[in-house]
Amino acid sequence: DAGVIQSPRHEVTEMGQEVTLRCKPISGHNSLFWYRQTMMRGLELLIYFNNNVPIDDSGMPEDRFSAKMPNASFSTLKIQPSEPRDSAVYFCASSFRGGINEQFFGPGTRLTVL
Amino acid sequence: SQQGEEDPQALSIQEGENATMNCSYKTSINNLQWYRQNSGRGLVHLILIRSNEREKHSGRLRVTLDTSKKSSSLLITASRAADTASYFCATDTGRRALTFGSGTRLQVQP
């Protein structure tokens, strides 16, 4: 199994640009999570999907952030427009049945907004 | 403060010594999990302990859980330089999404 796949691994963009992060969860997992990690705020849960349906998006910081999961094997996290304070490492994780079981993390996308 | 806070924030030990990290949480949990993160990498699951368990072992790892004190500890025995990483506890409170603590940075000196 290839594990959770994220792309791109690194993204550098200018303020105001649209950024799209992509995630392919582990086949057979029905829960998908997007996290953001910064030195100041640690690891924050942004949004959680179960069976492709958003269950908890209370961590999404602003309307500039949106996430979709059109099918069981793909999810996107979009930031439009991006701001320098969005600079962080964004992780996607998947699991079977949410927090009951272990989560498998992708390698992350390091986003830098200039 | 957050659900799931690790203590200490940073720990430096010599290779071969044991490392102990603690985690405190505030609300009732279904399970508590420990993860490791190497620099620049994603988190890797180490061990899961359920609320009705008190102790669990996995190789050189020993985890304890005291639900009356709302605390857990992670013990790494006979540490190695390769154990250098950040360690996070995460709690499942039934929301089906985990809440992660701020982590303990462990440095094992060779």
Tab-separated table of C-alpha atoms in Angstrom:
chain	number	residue	atom	x	y	z
A	1	ASP	CA	0.000	0.000	0.000
A	2	ALA	CA	1.363	3.432	-0.934
A	3	GLY	CA	-0.031	5.106	2.135
A	4	VAL	CA	-1.694	8.514	2.116
A	5	ILE	CA	-0.516	10.537	-0.854
A	6	GLN	CA	-0.394	14.313	-0.847
A	7	SER	CA	0.517	16.757	-3.570
A	8	PRO	CA	2.271	18.997	-4.014
A	9	ARG	CA	4.918	18.434	-1.338
A	10	HIS	CA	5.958	22.072	-1.447
A	11	GLU	CA	4.070	25.111	-2.664
A	12	VAL	CA	5.298	28.680	-2.795
A	13	THR	CA	2.812	31.284	-3.911
A	14	GLU	CA	2.108	34.950	-3.642
A	15	MET	CA	-0.528	36.534	-1.488
A	16	GLY	CA	-3.896	36.597	-3.193
A	17	GLN	CA	-3.331	33.501	-5.293
A	18	GLU	CA	-5.486	30.400	-5.144
A	19	VAL	CA	-3.879	27.306	-3.653
A	20	THR	CA	-5.186	23.754	-4.040
A	21	LEU	CA	-3.827	20.900	-1.977
A	22	ARG	CA	-4.634	17.328	-2.904
A	23	CYS	CA	-4.934	14.091	-0.978
A	24	LYS	CA	-5.465	10.455	-1.829
A	25	PRO	CA	-6.369	8.423	1.260
A	26	ILE	CA	-5.565	4.786	1.851
A	27	SER	CA	-7.905	2.516	-0.039
A	28	GLY	CA	-10.659	1.183	2.203
A	29	HIS	CA	-10.472	4.003	4.739
A	30	ASN	CA	-13.747	5.862	5.158
A	31	SER	CA	-12.545	8.811	7.251
A	32	LEU	CA	-10.352	11.634	5.995
A	33	PHE	CA	-8.888	14.516	7.953
A	34	TRP	CA	-7.147	17.744	7.026
A	35	TYR	CA	-4.775	19.239	9.596
A	36	ARG	CA	-2.606	22.333	9.678
A	37	GLN	CA	0.635	22.480	11.669
A	38	THR	CA	2.508	25.615	12.691
A	39	MET	CA	5.024	26.325	15.405
A	40	MET	CA	2.680	28.778	17.082
A	41	ARG	CA	-0.558	26.791	17.000
A	42	GLY	CA	0.632	23.206	16.779
A	43	LEU	CA	-1.495	20.641	14.966
A	44	GLU	CA	-5.018	21.845	14.244
A	45	LEU	CA	-7.864	19.834	12.771
A	46	LEU	CA	-9.407	21.778	9.911
A	47	ILE	CA	-12.091	19.429	8.631
A	48	TYR	CA	-13.109	15.816	8.866
A	49	PHE	CA	-14.989	13.699	6.293
A	50	ASN	CA	-16.743	10.423	6.910
A	51	ASN	CA	-17.888	8.433	3.884
A	52	ASN	CA	-17.110	11.503	1.716
A	53	VAL	CA	-19.436	13.735	3.757
A	54	PRO	CA	-18.027	16.655	5.778
A	55	ILE	CA	-18.818	15.927	9.425
A	56	ASP	CA	-16.943	18.635	11.292
A	57	ASP	CA	-15.587	21.766	9.618
A	58	SER	CA	-15.458	23.883	12.758
A	59	GLY	CA	-11.681	24.120	12.434
A	60	MET	CA	-11.768	25.773	9.022
A	61	PRO	CA	-10.403	29.217	9.847
A	62	GLU	CA	-12.272	31.365	7.373
A	63	ASP	CA	-14.443	31.336	4.299
A	64	ARG	CA	-11.244	31.514	2.303
A	65	PHE	CA	-10.772	27.830	3.097
A	66	SER	CA	-12.873	25.139	1.463
A	67	ALA	CA	-12.557	21.359	1.221
A	68	LYS	CA	-14.201	18.772	-0.957
A	69	MET	CA	-14.251	15.025	-1.198
A	70	PRO	CA	-15.925	14.101	-4.482
A	71	ASN	CA	-15.205	10.400	-4.037
A	72	ALA	CA	-13.629	7.961	-1.619
A	73	SER	CA	-10.184	8.253	-3.163
A	74	PHE	CA	-9.664	11.998	-3.496
A	75	SER	CA	-9.958	15.183	-1.492
A	76	THR	CA	-8.895	18.782	-2.007
A	77	LEU	CA	-8.281	21.684	0.325
A	78	LYS	CA	-8.491	25.053	-1.360
A	79	ILE	CA	-7.415	28.452	-0.087
A	80	GLN	CA	-8.663	31.443	-2.047
A	81	PRO	CA	-7.279	34.053	-1.713
A	82	SER	CA	-4.165	32.959	0.160
A	83	GLU	CA	-2.504	35.113	2.811
A	84	PRO	CA	0.968	34.975	4.415
A	85	ARG	CA	-0.569	33.744	7.686
A	86	ASP	CA	-1.725	30.627	5.850
A	87	SER	CA	1.895	29.503	5.605
A	88	ALA	CA	2.089	26.141	7.352
A	89	VAL	CA	2.419	22.418	6.760
A	90	TYR	CA	-0.898	20.883	5.781
A	91	PHE	CA	-1.409	17.200	6.510
A	92	CYS	CA	-4.027	14.832	5.239
A	93	ALA	CA	-4.771	11.693	7.240
A	94	SER	CA	-7.124	8.788	6.792
A	95	SER	CA	-8.494	6.060	8.988
A	96	PHE	CA	-11.146	3.416	9.173
A	97	ARG	CA	-14.009	4.570	11.418
A	98	GLY	CA	-12.637	7.894	12.577
A	99	GLY	CA	-10.935	8.270	15.927
A	100	ILE	CA	-11.750	4.747	17.026
A	101	ASN	CA	-8.708	3.564	15.137
A	102	GLU	CA	-5.292	4.898	14.285
A	103	GLN	CA	-4.882	7.599	11.697
A	104	PHE	CA	-2.412	7.344	8.858
A	105	PHE	CA	-0.794	10.611	7.885
A	106	GLY	CA	0.504	11.748	4.551
A	107	PRO	CA	3.904	13.440	4.208
A	108	GLY	CA	2.345	16.897	4.240
A	109	THR	CA	2.386	19.910	1.963
A	110	ARG	CA	4.600	22.776	3.050
A	111	LEU	CA	2.865	25.974	1.963
A	112	THR	CA	4.644	29.301	1.866
A	113	VAL	CA	2.631	32.383	0.985
A	114	LEU	CA	4.801	35.397	0.218
B	1	SER	CA	-5.654	24.951	27.676
B	2	GLN	CA	-6.062	22.133	25.204
B	3	GLN	CA	-7.434	18.633	25.491
B	4	GLY	CA	-4.253	16.596	25.497
B	5	GLU	CA	-1.190	18.448	26.744
B	6	GLU	CA	2.206	16.804	26.857
B	7	ASP	CA	4.816	17.299	29.508
B	8	PRO	CA	7.665	18.087	29.283
B	9	GLN	CA	7.730	20.232	26.169
B	10	ALA	CA	11.312	19.154	25.500
B	11	LEU	CA	13.474	16.327	26.802
B	12	SER	CA	17.135	15.562	26.169
B	13	ILE	CA	18.672	12.257	27.235
B	14	GLN	CA	21.628	10.021	26.476
B	15	GLU	CA	21.351	6.942	24.312
B	16	GLY	CA	20.440	3.934	26.415
B	17	GLU	CA	18.457	5.925	28.969
B	18	ASN	CA	14.712	5.718	29.353
B	19	ALA	CA	12.461	8.571	28.242
B	20	THR	CA	9.124	9.306	29.880
B	21	MET	CA	6.538	11.686	28.492
B	22	ASN	CA	3.228	12.560	30.062
B	23	CYS	CA	-0.100	13.627	28.649
B	24	SER	CA	-3.017	15.187	30.485
B	25	TYR	CA	-6.500	15.687	29.118
B	26	LYS	CA	-9.723	17.243	30.301
B	27	THR	CA	-12.780	15.335	29.088
B	28	SER	CA	-13.758	11.682	29.031
B	29	ILE	CA	-12.169	9.653	26.295
B	30	ASN	CA	-12.819	6.493	24.312
B	31	ASN	CA	-9.153	5.966	23.632
B	32	LEU	CA	-5.814	7.736	23.732
B	33	GLN	CA	-3.180	7.399	21.048
B	34	TRP	CA	0.504	8.276	20.828
B	35	TYR	CA	2.157	9.429	17.614
B	36	ARG	CA	5.730	10.198	16.620
B	37	GLN	CA	6.792	12.868	14.158
B	38	ASN	CA	10.263	12.994	12.735
B	39	SER	CA	11.436	16.383	11.532
B	40	GLY	CA	9.800	17.313	8.245
B	41	ARG	CA	7.620	14.207	8.134
B	42	GLY	CA	4.044	13.218	8.838
B	43	LEU	CA	2.907	11.709	12.104
B	44	VAL	CA	3.238	7.975	12.628
B	45	HIS	CA	0.960	6.052	14.937
B	46	LEU	CA	2.750	4.277	17.797
B	47	ILE	CA	0.159	2.815	20.128
B	48	LEU	CA	-3.513	3.062	21.064
B	49	ILE	CA	-4.858	2.456	24.560
B	50	ARG	CA	-8.574	2.202	25.215
B	51	SER	CA	-10.310	3.780	28.186
B	52	ASN	CA	-10.813	0.392	29.878
B	53	GLU	CA	-7.111	-0.479	29.635
B	54	ARG	CA	-4.464	0.587	32.133
B	55	GLU	CA	-1.246	-0.433	30.453
B	56	LYS	CA	-0.064	-1.490	27.047
B	57	HIS	CA	3.276	-2.547	25.610
B	58	SER	CA	4.709	-2.487	22.119
B	59	GLY	CA	8.376	-3.340	21.763
B	60	ARG	CA	10.348	-0.738	23.724
B	61	LEU	CA	7.205	1.332	24.321
B	62	ARG	CA	5.058	1.194	27.406
B	63	VAL	CA	1.935	3.287	27.741
B	64	THR	CA	-0.133	3.731	30.863
B	65	LEU	CA	-3.525	5.326	31.245
B	66	ASP	CA	-5.101	6.635	34.434
B	67	THR	CA	-8.633	7.757	33.636
B	68	SER	CA	-9.227	8.933	37.218
B	69	LYS	CA	-6.389	11.414	36.820
B	70	LYS	CA	-7.054	11.969	33.130
B	71	SER	CA	-3.452	11.293	32.305
B	72	SER	CA	-1.258	8.977	30.281
B	73	SER	CA	2.440	8.337	30.071
B	74	LEU	CA	4.666	7.032	27.303
B	75	LEU	CA	7.878	5.295	28.315
B	76	ILE	CA	10.561	4.545	25.754
B	77	THR	CA	13.133	2.154	27.190
B	78	ALA	CA	16.771	1.894	26.115
B	79	SER	CA	16.457	4.925	23.855
B	80	ARG	CA	18.337	5.209	20.593
B	81	ALA	CA	19.419	8.198	18.553
B	82	ALA	CA	16.756	7.198	16.029
B	83	ASP	CA	14.078	7.864	18.672
B	84	THR	CA	14.808	11.584	18.325
B	85	ALA	CA	11.460	13.067	17.275
B	86	SER	CA	8.406	14.869	18.563
B	87	TYR	CA	5.824	12.754	20.350
B	88	PHE	CA	2.137	13.643	20.474
B	89	CYS	CA	-0.764	12.258	22.406
B	90	ALA	CA	-4.196	12.347	20.821
B	91	THR	CA	-7.568	11.717	22.404
B	92	ASP	CA	-10.756	10.321	20.944
B	93	THR	CA	-13.671	11.843	22.824
B	94	GLY	CA	-16.370	10.324	20.666
B	95	ARG	CA	-16.407	13.095	18.100
B	96	ARG	CA	-14.653	10.571	15.877
B	97	ALA	CA	-11.892	13.087	15.216
B	98	LEU	CA	-8.772	13.086	17.370
B	99	THR	CA	-7.552	16.073	19.364
B	100	PHE	CA	-3.775	16.358	19.416
B	101	GLY	CA	-1.610	17.885	22.112
B	102	SER	CA	1.270	20.235	21.508
B	103	GLY	CA	3.907	17.512	21.681
B	104	THR	CA	7.146	16.662	23.467
B	105	ARG	CA	10.393	17.134	21.563
B	106	LEU	CA	12.741	14.300	22.443
B	107	GLN	CA	16.452	14.546	21.702
B	108	VAL	CA	18.516	11.396	22.220
B	109	GLN	CA	22.219	12.111	22.294
B	110	PRO	CA	24.430	9.352	20.850
